Coordinates of C-alpha atoms in Angstrom, one line a residue:
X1 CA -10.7 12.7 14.7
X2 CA -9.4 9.0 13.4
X3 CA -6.7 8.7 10.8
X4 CA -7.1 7.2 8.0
X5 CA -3.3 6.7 6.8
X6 CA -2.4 5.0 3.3
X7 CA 1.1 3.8 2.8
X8 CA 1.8 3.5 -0.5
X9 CA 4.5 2.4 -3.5
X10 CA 6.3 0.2 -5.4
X11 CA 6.8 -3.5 -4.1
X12 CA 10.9 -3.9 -1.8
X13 CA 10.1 0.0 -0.8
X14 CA 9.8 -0.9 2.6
X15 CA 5.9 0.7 2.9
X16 CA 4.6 -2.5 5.0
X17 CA 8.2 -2.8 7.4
X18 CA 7.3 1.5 8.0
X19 CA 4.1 1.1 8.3
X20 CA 4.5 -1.9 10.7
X21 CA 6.6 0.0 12.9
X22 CA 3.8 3.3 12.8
X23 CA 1.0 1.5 13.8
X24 CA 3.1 -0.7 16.5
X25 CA 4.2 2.8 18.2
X26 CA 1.1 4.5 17.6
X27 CA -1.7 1.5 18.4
X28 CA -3.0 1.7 15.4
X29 CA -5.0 -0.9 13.3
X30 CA -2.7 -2.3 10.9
X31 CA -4.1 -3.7 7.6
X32 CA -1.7 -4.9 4.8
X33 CA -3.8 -5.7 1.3
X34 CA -1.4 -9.0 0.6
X35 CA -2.7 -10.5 4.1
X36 CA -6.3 -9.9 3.6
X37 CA -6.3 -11.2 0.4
X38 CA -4.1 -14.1 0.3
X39 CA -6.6 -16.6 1.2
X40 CA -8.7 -15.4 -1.2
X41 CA -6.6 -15.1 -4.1
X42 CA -4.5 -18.1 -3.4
X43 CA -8.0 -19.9 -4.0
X44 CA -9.5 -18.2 -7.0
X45 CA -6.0 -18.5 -8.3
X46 CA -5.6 -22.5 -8.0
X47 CA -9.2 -22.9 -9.1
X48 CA -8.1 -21.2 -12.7
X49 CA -5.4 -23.9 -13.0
X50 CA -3.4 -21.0 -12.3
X51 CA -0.2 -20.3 -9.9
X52 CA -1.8 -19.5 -6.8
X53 CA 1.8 -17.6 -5.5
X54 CA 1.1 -15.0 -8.4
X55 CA 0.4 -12.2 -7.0
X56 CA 1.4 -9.1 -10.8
X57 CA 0.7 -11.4 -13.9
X58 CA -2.3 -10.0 -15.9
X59 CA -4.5 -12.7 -14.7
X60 CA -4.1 -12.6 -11.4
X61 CA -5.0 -8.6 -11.3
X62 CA -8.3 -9.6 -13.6
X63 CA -9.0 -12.1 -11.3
X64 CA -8.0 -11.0 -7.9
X65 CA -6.8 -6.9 -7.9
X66 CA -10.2 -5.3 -7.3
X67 CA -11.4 -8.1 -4.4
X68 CA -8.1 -7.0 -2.7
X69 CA -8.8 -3.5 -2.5
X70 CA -12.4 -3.7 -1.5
X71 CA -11.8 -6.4 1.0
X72 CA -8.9 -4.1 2.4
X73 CA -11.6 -0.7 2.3
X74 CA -14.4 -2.6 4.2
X75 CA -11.9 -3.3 6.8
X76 CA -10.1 -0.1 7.0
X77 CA -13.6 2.0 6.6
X78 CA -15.0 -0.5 9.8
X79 CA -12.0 0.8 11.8
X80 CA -12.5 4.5 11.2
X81 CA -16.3 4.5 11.7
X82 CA -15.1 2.9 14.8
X83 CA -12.4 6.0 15.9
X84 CA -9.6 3.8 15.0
X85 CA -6.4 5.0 13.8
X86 CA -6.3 2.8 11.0
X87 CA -2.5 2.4 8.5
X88 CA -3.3 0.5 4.9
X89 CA -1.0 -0.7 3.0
X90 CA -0.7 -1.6 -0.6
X91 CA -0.1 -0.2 -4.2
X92 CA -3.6 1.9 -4.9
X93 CA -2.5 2.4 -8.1
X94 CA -5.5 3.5 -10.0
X95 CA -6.9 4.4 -6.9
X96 CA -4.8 7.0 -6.1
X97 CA -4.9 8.3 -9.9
X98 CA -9.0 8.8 -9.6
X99 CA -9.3 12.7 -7.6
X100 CA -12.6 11.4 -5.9
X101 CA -12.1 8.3 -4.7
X102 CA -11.4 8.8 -1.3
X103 CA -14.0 10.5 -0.5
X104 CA -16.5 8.3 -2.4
X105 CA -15.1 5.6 -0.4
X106 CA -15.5 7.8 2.9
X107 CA -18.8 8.6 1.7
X108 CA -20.1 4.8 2.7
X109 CA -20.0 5.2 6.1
X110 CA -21.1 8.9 6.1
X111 CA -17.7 10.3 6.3
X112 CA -16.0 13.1 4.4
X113 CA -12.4 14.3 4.8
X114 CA -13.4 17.1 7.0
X115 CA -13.8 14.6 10.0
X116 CA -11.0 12.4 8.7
X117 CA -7.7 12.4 8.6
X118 CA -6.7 11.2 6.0
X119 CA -2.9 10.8 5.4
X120 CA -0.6 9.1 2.8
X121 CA 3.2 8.4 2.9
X122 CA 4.2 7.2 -0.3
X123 CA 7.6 5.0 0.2
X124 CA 10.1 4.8 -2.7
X125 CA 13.4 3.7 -3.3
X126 CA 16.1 6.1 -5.5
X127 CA 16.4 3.8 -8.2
X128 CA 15.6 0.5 -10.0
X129 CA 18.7 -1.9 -9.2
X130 CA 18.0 -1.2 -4.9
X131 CA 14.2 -2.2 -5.7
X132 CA 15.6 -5.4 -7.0
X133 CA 18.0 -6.3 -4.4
X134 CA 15.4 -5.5 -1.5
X135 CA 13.1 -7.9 -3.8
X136 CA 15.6 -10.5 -4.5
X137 CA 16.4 -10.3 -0.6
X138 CA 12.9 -10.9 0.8
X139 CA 12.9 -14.6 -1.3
X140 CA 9.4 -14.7 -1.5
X141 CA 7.6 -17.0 -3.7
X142 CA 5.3 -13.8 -4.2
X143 CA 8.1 -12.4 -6.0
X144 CA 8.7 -15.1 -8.1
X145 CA 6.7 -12.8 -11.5
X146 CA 8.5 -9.7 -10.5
X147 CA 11.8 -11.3 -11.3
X148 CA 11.5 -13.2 -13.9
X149 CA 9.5 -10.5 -15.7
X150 CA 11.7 -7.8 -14.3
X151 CA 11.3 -5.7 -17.6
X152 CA 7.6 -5.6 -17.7
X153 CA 7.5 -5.5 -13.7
X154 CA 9.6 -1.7 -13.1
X155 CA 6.6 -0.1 -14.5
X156 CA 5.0 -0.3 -11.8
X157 CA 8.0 1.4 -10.1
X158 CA 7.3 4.9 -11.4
X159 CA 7.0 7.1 -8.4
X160 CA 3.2 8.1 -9.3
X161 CA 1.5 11.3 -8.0
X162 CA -1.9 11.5 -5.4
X163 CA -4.4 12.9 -7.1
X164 CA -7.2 13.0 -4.0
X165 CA -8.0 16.5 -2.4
X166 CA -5.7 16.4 0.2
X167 CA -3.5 19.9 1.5
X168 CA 0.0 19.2 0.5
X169 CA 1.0 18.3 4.7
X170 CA -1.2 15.4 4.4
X171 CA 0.8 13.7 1.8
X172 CA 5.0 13.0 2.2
X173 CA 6.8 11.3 -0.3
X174 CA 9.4 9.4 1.4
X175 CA 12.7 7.9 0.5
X176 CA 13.2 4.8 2.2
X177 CA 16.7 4.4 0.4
X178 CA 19.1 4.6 3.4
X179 CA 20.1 1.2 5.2
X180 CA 18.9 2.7 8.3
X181 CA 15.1 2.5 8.3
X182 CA 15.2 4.6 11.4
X183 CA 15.6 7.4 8.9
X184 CA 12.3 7.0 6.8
X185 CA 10.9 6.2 10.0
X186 CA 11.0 9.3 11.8
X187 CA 10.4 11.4 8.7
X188 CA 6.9 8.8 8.5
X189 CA 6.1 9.3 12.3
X190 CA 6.8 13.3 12.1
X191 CA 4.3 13.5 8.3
X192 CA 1.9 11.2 9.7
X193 CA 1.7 12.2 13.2
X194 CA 2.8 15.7 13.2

């Protein structure tokens, strides 16, 4: 049975370095939402007369969000119907908020959660000021809204729960806090991999 693991949270959480290092050990199929969608969006973007770095204004999730996450699905959904182990990472939100989309989204390629597994480790930090010095230490021009709208921005920080039908073992909430990511790593590997 494939894997279908999310890796979710709030942007300098470390989800994409964990989930790097998961699907590197494990020969998984790695798919990261920002990668897929950067061509895309830096387009559309710079078509609107607008930054095409943006990556949190309003206009650039109108514009951009929902192409992100479907381009990222079709990808990740090819994979599985494949038998690929398959790590995602990004936000998901309002995805994760909505009980039945997973298995709406399984549903496409005849697939239900009783022949996936489907997994989420949701990667947060302890609190708002080590978010912003993981942030400010990345210097990415992605980040560029994030810090200059810092205020408007931590909303998005708010450790949110998984609403999808999943047993409790199938979804760890990890603090990736420490200075040592060998620590969130091996709780990842142990949750995702157990």
């Amino acid at each position: 049975m494939s894997k279908l693991i999310f890796f979710l949270g709030g942007a300098g959480s470390g989800k994409t370095t964990l989930a790097k290092a998961l699907s590197r050990k494990h020969k998984a199929a790695f798919l990261d939402m920002d990668i897929l969608l950067r061509p895309a969006a830096e387009a559309i973007m710079t078509l609107q007369g607008l930054d095409p770095s943006d990556r949190d204004s309003p206009e650039y999730k109108r514009l951009c969000r929902d192409l992100g996450y479907r381009i990222t699905m079709d990808a990740a959904l090819d994979n599985v119907q494949l038998g690929i182990d398959t790590v995602v990472v990004g936000p998901f939100t309002k995805e994760i908020g909505t009980p039945d989309w997973i298995e709406q989204e399984l549903a496409q390629i005849g697939r239900s959660l009783d022949d996936t597994d489907v997994r989420v480790a949701y990667i947060y930090l302890a609190n708002e000021a080590l978010y912003r010095e993981r942030i400010t230490a990345r210097q990415s021009q992605l980040d560029e809204w994030k810090l200059e709208n810092w205020d408007a921005f931590t909303a998005s920080l708010a450790r949110k729960q998984v609403a999808w039908p999943l047993p409790a073992s199938a979804v760890a909430y990890i603090d990736n806090s420490d200075e040592n990511p060998d620590i969130a790593f091996a709780e990842v590997e142990q949750r995702m991999y157990e």
